[in-house]
C-alpha positions as a printed NumPy array, in Angstrom:
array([[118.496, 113.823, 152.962],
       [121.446, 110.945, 153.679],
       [124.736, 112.487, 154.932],
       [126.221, 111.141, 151.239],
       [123.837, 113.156, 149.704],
       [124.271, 116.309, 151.859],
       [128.117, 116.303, 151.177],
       [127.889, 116.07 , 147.776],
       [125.328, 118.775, 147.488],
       [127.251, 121.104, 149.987],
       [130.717, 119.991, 147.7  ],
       [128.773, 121.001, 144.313],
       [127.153, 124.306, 146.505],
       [130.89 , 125.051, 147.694],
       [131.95 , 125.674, 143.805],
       [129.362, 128.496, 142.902],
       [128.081, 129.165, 146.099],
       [124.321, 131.668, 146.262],
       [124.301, 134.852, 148.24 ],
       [122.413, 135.124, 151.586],
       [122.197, 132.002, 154.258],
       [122.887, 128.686, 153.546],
       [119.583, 126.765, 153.193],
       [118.77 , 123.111, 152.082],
       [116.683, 124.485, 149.614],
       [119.735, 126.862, 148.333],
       [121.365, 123.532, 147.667],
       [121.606, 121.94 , 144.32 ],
       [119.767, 118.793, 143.663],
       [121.764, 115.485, 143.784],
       [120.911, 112.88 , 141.162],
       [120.734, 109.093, 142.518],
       [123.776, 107.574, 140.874],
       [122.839, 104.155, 138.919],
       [125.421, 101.744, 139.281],
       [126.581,  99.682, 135.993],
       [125.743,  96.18 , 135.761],
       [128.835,  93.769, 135.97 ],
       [129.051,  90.26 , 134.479],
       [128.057,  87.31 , 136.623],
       [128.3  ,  83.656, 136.067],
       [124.649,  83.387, 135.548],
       [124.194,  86.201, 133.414],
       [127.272,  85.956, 131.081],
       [125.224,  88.473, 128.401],
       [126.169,  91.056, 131.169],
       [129.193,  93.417, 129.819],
       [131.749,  94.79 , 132.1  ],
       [132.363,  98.562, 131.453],
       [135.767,  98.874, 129.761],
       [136.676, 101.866, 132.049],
       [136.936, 102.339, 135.893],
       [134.306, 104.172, 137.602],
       [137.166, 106.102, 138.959],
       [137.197, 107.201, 135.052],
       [133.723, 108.648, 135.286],
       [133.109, 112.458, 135.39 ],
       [131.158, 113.343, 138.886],
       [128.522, 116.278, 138.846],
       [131.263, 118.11 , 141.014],
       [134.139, 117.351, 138.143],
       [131.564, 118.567, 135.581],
       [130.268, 121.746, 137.419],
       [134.303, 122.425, 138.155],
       [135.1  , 122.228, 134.493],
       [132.457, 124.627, 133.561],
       [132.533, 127.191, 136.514],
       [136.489, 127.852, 134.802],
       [135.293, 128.934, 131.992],
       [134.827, 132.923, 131.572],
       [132.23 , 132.935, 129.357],
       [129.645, 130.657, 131.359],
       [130.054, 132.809, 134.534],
       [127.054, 134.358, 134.519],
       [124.841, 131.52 , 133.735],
       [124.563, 130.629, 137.587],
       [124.554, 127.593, 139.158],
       [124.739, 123.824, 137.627],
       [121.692, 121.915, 137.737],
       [122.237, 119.249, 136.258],
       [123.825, 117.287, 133.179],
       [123.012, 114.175, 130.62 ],
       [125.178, 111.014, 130.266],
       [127.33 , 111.738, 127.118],
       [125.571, 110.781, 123.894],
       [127.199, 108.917, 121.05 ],
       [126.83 , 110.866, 117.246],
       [128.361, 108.495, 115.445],
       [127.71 , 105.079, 114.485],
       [128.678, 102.166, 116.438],
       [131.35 , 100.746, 113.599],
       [132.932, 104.182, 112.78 ],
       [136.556, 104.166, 113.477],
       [135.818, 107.26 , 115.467],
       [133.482, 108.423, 118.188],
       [131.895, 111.87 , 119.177],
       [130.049, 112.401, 121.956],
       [127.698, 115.174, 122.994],
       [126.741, 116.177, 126.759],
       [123.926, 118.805, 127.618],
       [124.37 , 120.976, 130.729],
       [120.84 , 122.535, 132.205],
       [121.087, 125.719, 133.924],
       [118.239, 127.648, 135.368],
       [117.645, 129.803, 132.14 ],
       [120.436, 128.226, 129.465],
       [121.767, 124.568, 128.333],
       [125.246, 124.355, 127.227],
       [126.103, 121.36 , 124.283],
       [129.515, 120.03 , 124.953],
       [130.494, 118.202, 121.962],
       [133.291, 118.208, 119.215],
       [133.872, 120.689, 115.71 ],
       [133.468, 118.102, 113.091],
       [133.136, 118.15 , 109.943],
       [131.738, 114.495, 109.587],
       [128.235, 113.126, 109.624],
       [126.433, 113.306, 112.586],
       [123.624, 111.971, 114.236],
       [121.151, 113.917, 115.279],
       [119.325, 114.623, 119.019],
       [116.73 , 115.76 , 120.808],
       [116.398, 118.267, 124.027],
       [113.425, 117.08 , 125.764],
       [111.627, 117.866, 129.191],
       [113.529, 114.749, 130.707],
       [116.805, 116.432, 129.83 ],
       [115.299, 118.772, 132.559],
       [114.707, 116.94 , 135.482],
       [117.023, 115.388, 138.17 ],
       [116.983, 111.991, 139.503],
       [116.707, 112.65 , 142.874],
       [114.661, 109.472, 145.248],
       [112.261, 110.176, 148.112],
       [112.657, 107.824, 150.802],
       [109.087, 107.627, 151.106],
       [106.706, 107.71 , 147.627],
       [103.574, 107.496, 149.583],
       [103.908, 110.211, 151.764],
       [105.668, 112.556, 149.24 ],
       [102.689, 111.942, 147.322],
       [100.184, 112.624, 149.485],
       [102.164, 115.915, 150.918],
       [102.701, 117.309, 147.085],
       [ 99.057, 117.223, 146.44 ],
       [ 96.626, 116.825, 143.411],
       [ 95.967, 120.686, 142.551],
       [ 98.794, 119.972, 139.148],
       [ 97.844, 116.36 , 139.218],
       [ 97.31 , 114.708, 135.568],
       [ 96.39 , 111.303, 134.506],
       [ 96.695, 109.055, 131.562],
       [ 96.375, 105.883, 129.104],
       [ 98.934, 105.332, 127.076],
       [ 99.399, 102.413, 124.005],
       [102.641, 101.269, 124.075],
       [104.682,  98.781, 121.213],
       [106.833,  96.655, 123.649],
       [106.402,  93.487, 123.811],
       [108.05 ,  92.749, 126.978],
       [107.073,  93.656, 130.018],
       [110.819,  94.289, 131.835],
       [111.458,  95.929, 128.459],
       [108.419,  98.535, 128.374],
       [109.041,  99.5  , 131.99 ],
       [112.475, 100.36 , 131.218],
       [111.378, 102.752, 128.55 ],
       [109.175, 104.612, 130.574],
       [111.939, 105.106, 132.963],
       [114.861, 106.628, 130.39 ],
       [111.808, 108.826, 128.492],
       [110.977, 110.348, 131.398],
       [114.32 , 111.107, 132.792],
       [113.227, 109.982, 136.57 ],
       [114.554, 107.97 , 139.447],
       [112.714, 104.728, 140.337],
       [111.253, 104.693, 144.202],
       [110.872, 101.709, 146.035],
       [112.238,  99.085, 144.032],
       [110.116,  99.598, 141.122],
       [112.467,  99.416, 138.241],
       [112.514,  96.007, 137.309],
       [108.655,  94.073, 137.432],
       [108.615,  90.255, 138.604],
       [109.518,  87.511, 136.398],
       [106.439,  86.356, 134.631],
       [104.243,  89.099, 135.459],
       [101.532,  90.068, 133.38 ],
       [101.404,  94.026, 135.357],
       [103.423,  96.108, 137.045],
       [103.328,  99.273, 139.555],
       [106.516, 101.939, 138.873],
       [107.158, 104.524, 141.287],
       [108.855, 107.704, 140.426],
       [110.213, 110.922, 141.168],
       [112.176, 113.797, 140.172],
       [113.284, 117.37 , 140.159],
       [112.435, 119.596, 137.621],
       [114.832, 122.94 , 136.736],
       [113.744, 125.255, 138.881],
       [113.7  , 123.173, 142.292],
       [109.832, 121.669, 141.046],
       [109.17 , 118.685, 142.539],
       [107.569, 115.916, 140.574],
       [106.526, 112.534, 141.378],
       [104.675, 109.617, 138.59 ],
       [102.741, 106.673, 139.816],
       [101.94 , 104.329, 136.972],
       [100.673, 100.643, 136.296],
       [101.833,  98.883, 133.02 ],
       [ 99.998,  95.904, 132.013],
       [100.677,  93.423, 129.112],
       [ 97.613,  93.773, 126.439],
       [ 96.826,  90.083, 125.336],
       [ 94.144,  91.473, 122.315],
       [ 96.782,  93.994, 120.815],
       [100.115,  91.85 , 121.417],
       [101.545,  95.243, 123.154],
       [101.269,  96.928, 126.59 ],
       [ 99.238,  99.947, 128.188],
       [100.633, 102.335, 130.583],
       [ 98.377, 103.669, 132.866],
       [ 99.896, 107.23 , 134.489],
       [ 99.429, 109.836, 137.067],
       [101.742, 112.749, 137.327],
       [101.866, 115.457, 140.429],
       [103.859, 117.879, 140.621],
       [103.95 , 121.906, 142.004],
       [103.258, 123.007, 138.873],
       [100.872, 122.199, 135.805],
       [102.556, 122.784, 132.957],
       [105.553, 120.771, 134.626],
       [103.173, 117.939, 134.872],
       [102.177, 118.741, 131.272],
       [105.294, 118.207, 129.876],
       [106.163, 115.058, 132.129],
       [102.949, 113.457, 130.611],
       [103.991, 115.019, 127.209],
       [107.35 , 112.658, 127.238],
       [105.388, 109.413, 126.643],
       [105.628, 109.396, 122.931]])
C-alpha cells in the first residue's frame, strides 16, 4: 500500500473508526482515482471538465456527509460510492442526479424528490466492488488461487476494439492493472488486467483477452475470474451482459 493510499484510508478510518486494534485489514478500501482527460492540440475532440477537481466530492467528503446524519448511524462504515448518475435527459433545462452509497449490509440512493420524469437505473454487482490496483497482477494472481476461479466466452457487439475494452471495464466496475486499459493502435487482440474489492473486503482479480471476430463483424471476450469466494466470482462473470 503507497503512503497516498494509507493516508487516505487512515483519514476515511479516522471518521467512523472500528473497535479493537488498528489493522490494515480494519481499513477501508481506497478506490484508484481516474483522472479526467483534458484537451490537447492533437486531440481537440477532448472536452475539458467545466468544474475544478477541487469541485469534486472525495470518498472522505462523502463518508463525512453521511456519518452526520442520525439516521445512517448504525449502518457502519462507508465502503464505497458510484459517480453521480444523470436521470434526466441531456437537453432538459434541468438535471437530477442520483449517487448510490454501499455499506456492508445497506445502499443508500442520494438523489432529488421530483415529481418529473425520470430515467431509470440499475444496482448491479459492479456497484459493489472497489477499484482498488495491485502493484503486481501476476503475483496477486497466483497468491489468490483457483479454488473460486471461473472462466468464460463471451460474444460481444462492438465494433471497435479500444471501444469493447472500455465496456468491459465500466460493466464490471474494476480498476485496470498494468496498463491494460487502452489496447494498441491497430490491434486485432488485446490482454486486460483487472482487479477489485468486493463489499465485504473479497478480493477479486479478471484476466481476459478480447479479440476482433473478422466472420461475425464483432468481438469475443475471453475471461477468467478469481476471487475468495464463488459466488463473488459468479456474479463478476454474471456482469458481462
Amino acid at each position: 500500500m503507497s503512503v497516498p493510499i494509507l493516508q487516505k484510508a487512515l483519514e476515511q478510518y479516522a471518521l467512523r473508526p472500528s473497535e479493537g486494534q488498528l489493522t490494515f485489514d480494519a481499513l477501508p478500501h481506497v478506490e484508484a482515482v481516474v483522472e479526467p482527460k483534458v484537451a490537447t492540440p492533437e486531440s481537440e475532440e477532448l472536452e475539458i471538465p467545466s468544474h475544478s477537481s477541487s469541485s469534486v466530492p472525495t470518498p472522505q467528503d462523502l463518508a463525512k456527509e453521511l456519518y452526520n446524519i442520525p439516521e445512517f448511524a448504525d449502518l457502519g462504515p462507508l465502503f464505497r460510492s458510484s459517480k453521480p448518475i444523470e436521470l434526466t435527459e441531456a437537453e432538459t433545462e434541468y438535471v437530477v442526479t442520483c449517487t448510490k452509497h454501499v455499506f456492508a449490509e445497506h445502499i443508500v440512493l442520494q438523489g432529488f424528490d421530483e415529481e418529473y420524469p425520470m430515467e431509470n437505473f440499475e444496482i448491479t454487482a459492479s456497484d459493489m466492488i472497489a477499484k482498488v490496483a495491485v502493484s503486481d497482477f501476476g503475483s496477486a494472481w497466483e497468491h489468490i488461487g483457483d479454488h473460486a476461479e471461473l472462466k468464460g466466452s463471451f460474444a460481444l457487439r462492438y465494433k471497435s476494439l479500444v471501444e469493447g475494452v472500455a465496456a468491459v471495464i465500466d460493466n464490471l466496475g474494476m480498476q485496470p492493472c498494468g496498463n491494460t486499459a487502452v489496447p494498441e493502435p491497430k490491434a486485432k487482440a488485446h490482454v486486460l488486467f483487472l482487479s477489485g474489492v468486493f463489499v465485504g473486503g473479497i478480493k477479486a482479480l479478471v484476466k481476459s483477452r478480447i479479440l476482433l471476430d473478422d466472420q461475425s463483424g464483432g468481438m469475443i471476450l475471453q475471461m477468467a475470474v478469481r476471487s475468495e469466494s464463488d459466488d463473488v466470482s459468479q456474479m463478476i462473470m454474471d456482469c458481462i451482459r
